[in-house]
Structures are given as structure tokens and as C-alpha cells.
CSV table of C-alpha atoms in Angstrom, one decimal:
chain,number,residue,atom,x,y,z
K,1,GLN,CA,0.0,0.0,0.0
K,2,LYS,CA,1.3,3.4,-1.0
K,3,GLU,CA,2.0,5.6,2.0
K,4,VAL,CA,3.0,9.2,2.4
K,5,GLU,CA,4.2,10.3,5.9
K,6,GLN,CA,4.3,13.8,7.3
K,7,ASN,CA,4.9,15.0,10.9
K,8,SER,CA,1.5,16.4,11.9
K,9,GLY,CA,3.1,19.2,14.0
K,10,PRO,CA,2.4,21.8,14.8
K,11,LEU,CA,5.7,23.3,13.6
K,12,SER,CA,6.1,26.7,15.2
K,13,VAL,CA,8.6,29.1,13.8
K,14,PRO,CA,9.2,32.8,14.5
K,15,GLU,CA,8.5,35.4,11.8
K,16,GLY,CA,11.4,35.7,9.4
K,17,ALA,CA,12.8,32.2,10.0
K,18,ILE,CA,13.0,29.3,7.6
K,19,ALA,CA,10.3,26.7,8.0
K,20,SER,CA,11.2,23.2,6.9
K,21,LEU,CA,8.5,20.7,6.1
K,22,ASN,CA,9.3,17.1,5.3
K,23,CYS,CA,7.5,14.2,3.6
K,24,THR,CA,8.5,10.6,3.0
K,25,TYR,CA,6.9,8.2,0.7
K,26,SER,CA,6.9,4.4,0.3
K,27,ASP,CA,6.4,3.8,-3.4
K,28,ARG,CA,9.8,3.8,-5.2
K,29,VAL,CA,8.2,4.3,-8.6
K,30,SER,CA,6.6,7.6,-7.6
K,31,GLN,CA,7.1,10.3,-10.3
K,32,SER,CA,5.2,13.4,-9.4
K,33,PHE,CA,5.3,15.3,-6.1
K,34,PHE,CA,3.2,18.2,-4.9
K,35,TRP,CA,2.9,20.5,-2.0
K,36,TYR,CA,-0.5,22.0,-1.2
K,37,ARG,CA,-1.3,24.7,1.3
K,38,GLN,CA,-4.7,24.6,3.1
K,39,TYR,CA,-5.8,27.4,5.3
K,40,SER,CA,-8.4,26.7,8.0
K,41,GLY,CA,-11.8,26.3,6.5
K,42,LYS,CA,-10.5,26.6,2.9
K,43,SER,CA,-9.6,24.1,0.2
K,44,PRO,CA,-6.1,22.9,-0.6
K,45,GLU,CA,-4.2,25.0,-3.2
K,46,LEU,CA,-1.0,24.1,-5.0
K,47,ILE,CA,2.2,25.6,-3.8
K,48,MET,CA,4.9,23.7,-5.7
K,49,SER,CA,5.2,20.6,-7.9
K,50,ILE,CA,8.5,18.8,-8.5
K,51,TYR,CA,9.3,15.9,-10.8
K,52,SER,CA,13.1,15.4,-10.8
K,53,ASN,CA,15.8,15.2,-8.1
K,54,GLY,CA,17.2,18.4,-6.8
K,55,ASP,CA,15.8,21.8,-5.8
K,56,LYS,CA,13.1,23.9,-7.4
K,57,GLU,CA,12.7,27.4,-6.2
K,58,ASP,CA,9.7,29.7,-6.6
K,59,GLY,CA,9.9,33.0,-4.6
K,60,ARG,CA,10.2,32.2,-0.9
K,61,PHE,CA,9.4,28.5,-1.5
K,62,THR,CA,11.9,25.8,-2.4
K,63,ALA,CA,11.0,22.2,-3.0
K,64,GLN,CA,13.7,19.5,-2.6
K,65,LEU,CA,13.4,16.0,-3.9
K,66,ASN,CA,15.6,13.0,-3.2
K,67,LYS,CA,14.2,9.9,-4.9
K,68,ALA,CA,17.0,7.7,-3.6
K,69,SER,CA,16.0,8.5,0.0
K,70,GLN,CA,12.3,8.8,-0.9
K,71,TYR,CA,11.7,12.1,0.6
K,72,VAL,CA,10.5,15.5,-0.5
K,73,SER,CA,10.7,18.7,1.5
K,74,LEU,CA,9.4,22.2,1.3
K,75,LEU,CA,11.4,25.2,2.7
K,76,ILE,CA,9.7,28.5,3.3
K,77,ARG,CA,12.2,31.4,3.7
K,78,ASP,CA,11.4,34.6,5.5
K,79,SER,CA,8.3,32.9,7.0
K,80,GLN,CA,5.3,35.2,7.5
K,81,PRO,CA,2.3,34.9,9.8
K,82,SER,CA,0.2,34.5,6.6
K,83,ASP,CA,2.1,31.3,5.9
K,84,SER,CA,0.4,29.7,8.9
K,85,ALA,CA,-1.6,26.8,7.5
K,86,THR,CA,-1.6,23.1,7.0
K,87,TYR,CA,0.8,21.8,4.3
K,88,LEU,CA,-0.2,18.7,2.5
K,89,CYS,CA,2.3,16.5,0.6
K,90,ALA,CA,1.0,14.5,-2.3
K,91,VAL,CA,2.7,11.8,-4.4
K,92,ASN,CA,1.7,10.2,-7.6
K,93,SER,CA,3.0,7.1,-9.3
K,94,GLY,CA,3.2,6.7,-13.0
K,95,GLY,CA,0.1,4.9,-14.3
K,96,SER,CA,-2.1,6.1,-11.6
K,97,TYR,CA,-4.7,8.9,-11.7
K,98,ILE,CA,-4.8,9.1,-8.0
K,99,PRO,CA,-2.3,11.0,-5.9
K,100,THR,CA,-1.7,9.8,-2.4
K,101,PHE,CA,-1.9,12.6,0.2
K,102,GLY,CA,-0.1,12.8,3.5
K,103,ARG,CA,-2.0,13.8,6.6
K,104,GLY,CA,-0.4,17.3,6.5
K,105,THR,CA,1.8,19.4,8.7
K,106,SER,CA,0.4,22.3,10.6
K,107,LEU,CA,2.7,25.3,10.5
K,108,ILE,CA,2.4,28.3,12.8
K,109,VAL,CA,4.4,31.4,12.2
K,110,HIS,CA,4.3,33.7,15.2
K,111,PRO,CA,5.2,37.4,15.1
N,1,ASP,CA,-14.5,32.9,-12.8
N,2,THR,CA,-14.7,30.0,-10.5
N,3,ALA,CA,-12.6,27.0,-11.8
N,4,VAL,CA,-14.2,24.3,-9.6
N,5,SER,CA,-17.5,25.0,-7.9
N,6,GLN,CA,-19.6,23.0,-5.5
N,7,THR,CA,-23.1,23.3,-4.1
N,8,PRO,CA,-24.2,23.6,-1.4
N,9,LYS,CA,-21.4,25.0,0.7
N,10,TYR,CA,-23.1,23.8,3.9
N,11,LEU,CA,-25.5,20.9,4.3
N,12,VAL,CA,-27.2,20.0,7.6
N,13,THR,CA,-29.5,17.0,7.6
N,14,GLN,CA,-30.9,14.2,9.7
N,15,MET,CA,-29.7,10.6,9.9
N,16,GLY,CA,-31.3,8.4,7.3
N,17,ASN,CA,-31.9,11.2,4.7
N,18,ASP,CA,-30.6,11.1,1.1
N,19,LYS,CA,-28.7,14.1,-0.2
N,20,SER,CA,-26.7,15.2,-3.2
N,21,ILE,CA,-23.7,17.5,-3.7
N,22,LYS,CA,-23.0,19.0,-7.1
N,23,CYS,CA,-19.7,19.8,-8.6
N,24,GLU,CA,-18.8,21.6,-11.9
N,25,GLN,CA,-15.4,22.5,-13.4
N,26,ASN,CA,-14.8,24.9,-16.3
N,27,LEU,CA,-11.1,24.1,-16.7
N,28,GLY,CA,-11.6,21.5,-19.5
N,29,HIS,CA,-10.0,18.8,-17.4
N,30,ASP,CA,-10.8,15.2,-18.1
N,31,THR,CA,-10.6,13.8,-14.6
N,32,MET,CA,-12.6,14.7,-11.6
N,33,TYR,CA,-12.4,13.5,-8.0
N,34,TRP,CA,-14.3,13.4,-4.8
N,35,TYR,CA,-12.4,13.6,-1.5
N,36,LYS,CA,-13.6,13.3,2.1
N,37,GLN,CA,-11.7,15.3,4.8
N,38,ASP,CA,-12.4,14.3,8.3
N,39,SER,CA,-12.0,16.3,11.5
N,40,LYS,CA,-8.3,15.3,11.7
N,41,LYS,CA,-7.8,16.9,8.3
N,42,PHE,CA,-6.9,13.7,6.5
N,43,LEU,CA,-7.8,14.0,2.8
N,44,LYS,CA,-9.2,10.6,1.6
N,45,ILE,CA,-9.9,9.8,-2.0
N,46,MET,CA,-13.4,8.5,-2.6
N,47,PHE,CA,-14.0,8.4,-6.3
N,48,SER,CA,-12.3,9.5,-9.6
N,49,TYR,CA,-13.9,9.9,-13.0
N,50,ASN,CA,-12.0,10.1,-16.2
N,51,ASN,CA,-14.0,10.9,-19.4
N,52,LYS,CA,-17.2,9.9,-17.8
N,53,GLU,CA,-16.0,6.5,-16.7
N,54,LEU,CA,-15.3,5.5,-13.1
N,55,ILE,CA,-11.7,4.6,-13.1
N,56,ILE,CA,-11.2,3.9,-9.4
N,57,ASN,CA,-13.6,3.3,-6.6
N,58,GLU,CA,-12.0,3.2,-3.1
N,59,THR,CA,-13.6,1.1,-0.4
N,60,VAL,CA,-16.4,3.5,0.5
N,61,PRO,CA,-19.9,2.4,1.4
N,62,ASN,CA,-22.2,1.8,-1.5
N,63,ARG,CA,-24.5,4.4,0.0
N,64,PHE,CA,-22.2,6.8,-1.8
N,65,SER,CA,-22.6,7.0,-5.6
N,66,PRO,CA,-20.9,9.3,-8.0
N,67,LYS,CA,-22.9,10.5,-11.1
N,68,SER,CA,-21.2,12.2,-14.1
N,69,PRO,CA,-23.7,13.6,-16.7
N,70,ASP,CA,-20.8,15.0,-18.7
N,71,LYS,CA,-17.0,15.7,-18.5
N,72,ALA,CA,-17.5,19.0,-16.6
N,73,HIS,CA,-19.8,17.6,-13.8
N,74,LEU,CA,-19.4,15.1,-11.1
N,75,ASN,CA,-22.1,14.9,-8.5
N,76,LEU,CA,-22.1,12.9,-5.3
N,77,HIS,CA,-25.2,11.1,-4.0
N,78,ILE,CA,-25.4,9.8,-0.5
N,79,ASN,CA,-28.2,7.6,0.7
N,80,SER,CA,-29.2,6.8,4.3
N,81,LEU,CA,-26.9,9.3,5.8
N,82,GLU,CA,-25.1,8.3,9.0
N,83,LEU,CA,-23.4,10.3,11.8
N,84,GLY,CA,-20.0,9.2,10.6
N,85,ASP,CA,-20.6,10.8,7.2
N,86,SER,CA,-20.2,14.2,8.8
N,87,ALA,CA,-17.1,15.8,7.1
N,88,VAL,CA,-16.0,18.2,4.5
N,89,TYR,CA,-16.3,16.9,1.0
N,90,PHE,CA,-14.1,18.3,-1.7
N,91,CYS,CA,-14.5,18.0,-5.4
N,92,ALA,CA,-11.3,18.3,-7.5
N,93,SER,CA,-10.3,18.1,-11.1
N,94,SER,CA,-7.0,17.6,-13.0
N,95,GLN,CA,-5.6,16.9,-16.4
N,96,ALA,CA,-4.6,13.3,-16.0
N,97,ASN,CA,-3.9,10.4,-18.3
N,98,ALA,CA,-2.7,6.8,-17.9
N,99,LEU,CA,0.9,7.9,-17.4
N,100,SER,CA,0.6,10.7,-14.9
N,101,THR,CA,-1.6,13.2,-13.1
N,102,ASP,CA,-1.2,16.9,-13.0
N,103,THR,CA,-2.1,19.5,-10.3
N,104,GLN,CA,-5.4,19.0,-8.5
N,105,TYR,CA,-7.7,22.0,-8.5
N,106,PHE,CA,-10.1,21.8,-5.6
N,107,GLY,CA,-13.6,23.2,-5.1
N,108,PRO,CA,-14.4,25.2,-2.0
N,109,GLY,CA,-15.8,22.2,-0.2
N,110,THR,CA,-19.1,21.2,1.2
N,111,ARG,CA,-19.4,20.9,5.0
N,112,LEU,CA,-21.9,18.1,5.7
N,113,THR,CA,-23.3,17.7,9.2
N,114,VAL,CA,-25.5,14.8,10.0
N,115,LEU,CA,-27.6,15.1,13.1
């Protein structure tokens, strides 16, 4: 059974710090990796997608993928209180229409 | 313009009733999904439709049935509602094929409360 593991948190960081969110997955043939952000009472929205090993940067967000170690992480630089949300990791294997979601990590950025 | 819309946003009903939730997407995607998110925020896939065909059906009770009149719509019918059905239900769509799936676009969610 495909599994995606995340620390549920909460992860608490001060404003301006780097927040590091981690995700591990069990299916070695996974090909697509996504980070979604979900504010309380709202729907998930895509933050980053990554498909190959290494880093991918978009503004204050950096996704890191290591397929050999089967983990994907999300770094948020210069964290802001508005970044406080639950971050969901999703992993998809080739040949499947269905991504597997982790349980999410709650991030709290305090002023 | 709303990409993925759901109605109603809130649904409060009694045990044993039958209810429906509607979903529409205007993104031209060929795959739509229904997810259930419980109080612990775990997002669980329920159904997926690709080109009007059910392509996966997770082990959900047969009281739940998806209906897709066309590629842009995927409705969820629930019969004989139970207390444990209380959750937030999200519709989503993506451009997917047999080789991969792309970003999921979620609707605003329907908060179902069964009394």
C-alpha cells in the first residue's frame, strides 16, 4: 500500500525564520510530487510541484526531492504569519490517476 | 470565474436522509475526483472519474454513488446518511492520463453535518 508520511506538527517558527517541512513516501516508482497549502476552513491549493531530483525554487518557496532516499521537503524562507496553514504533501506514481496525500503538517508562524 | 464550484457549501441534515452534492469545473479537465476530509484533516480519495468512466472506486460504502452527466460535472449522491458521514467533501479536477496526473484543483468544499 502506498504511504505518504508527514509530521503532523504543529511546527512553530518565528516570523522571518526558515520553515522546513518534510515528507517521506513508500512507493519507489513515484514520479510526481506536490505541496499543497490549506488554510483553516478553505480548500487545498498548489504551492509547488516537482518531478526530478534536486531543488526547485519559486519565490520564498523551495521544494527539494531526493528519490534515492524517498523524501521531498518544502522550505519556506522569511516565514510570515500569513504562511500559517496546513501543508499537504501529495505523491503520484506513473500509471495512476490518484495522488496519495499525507496527513499534513500544521505550520504556525508567530510574530 | 470559479474554476471548480460545489453546491451547497453547507449541508445540515438528519440521519437516514438522502442528499446530493453537485460539482462543476470549467477548466476543460478530463478527470474529476471526490475527497472526504475528516476532523483530523486527512484527505481521503473516494472516487475518480475520467472521461465519464469510473476509473477507481475506493472502499467507500455503497451508500455513496458518483454521477457524471458530462465531463464537466461530477455529482455525489449519499443515501441513508449516518453520523459518521459528517465531514467536509471536496471535489477536484485535474488533467490526467494513464501515465501521470497533474495538479489537482479543488472546489471550495461542502461541509456536511449529519444530526
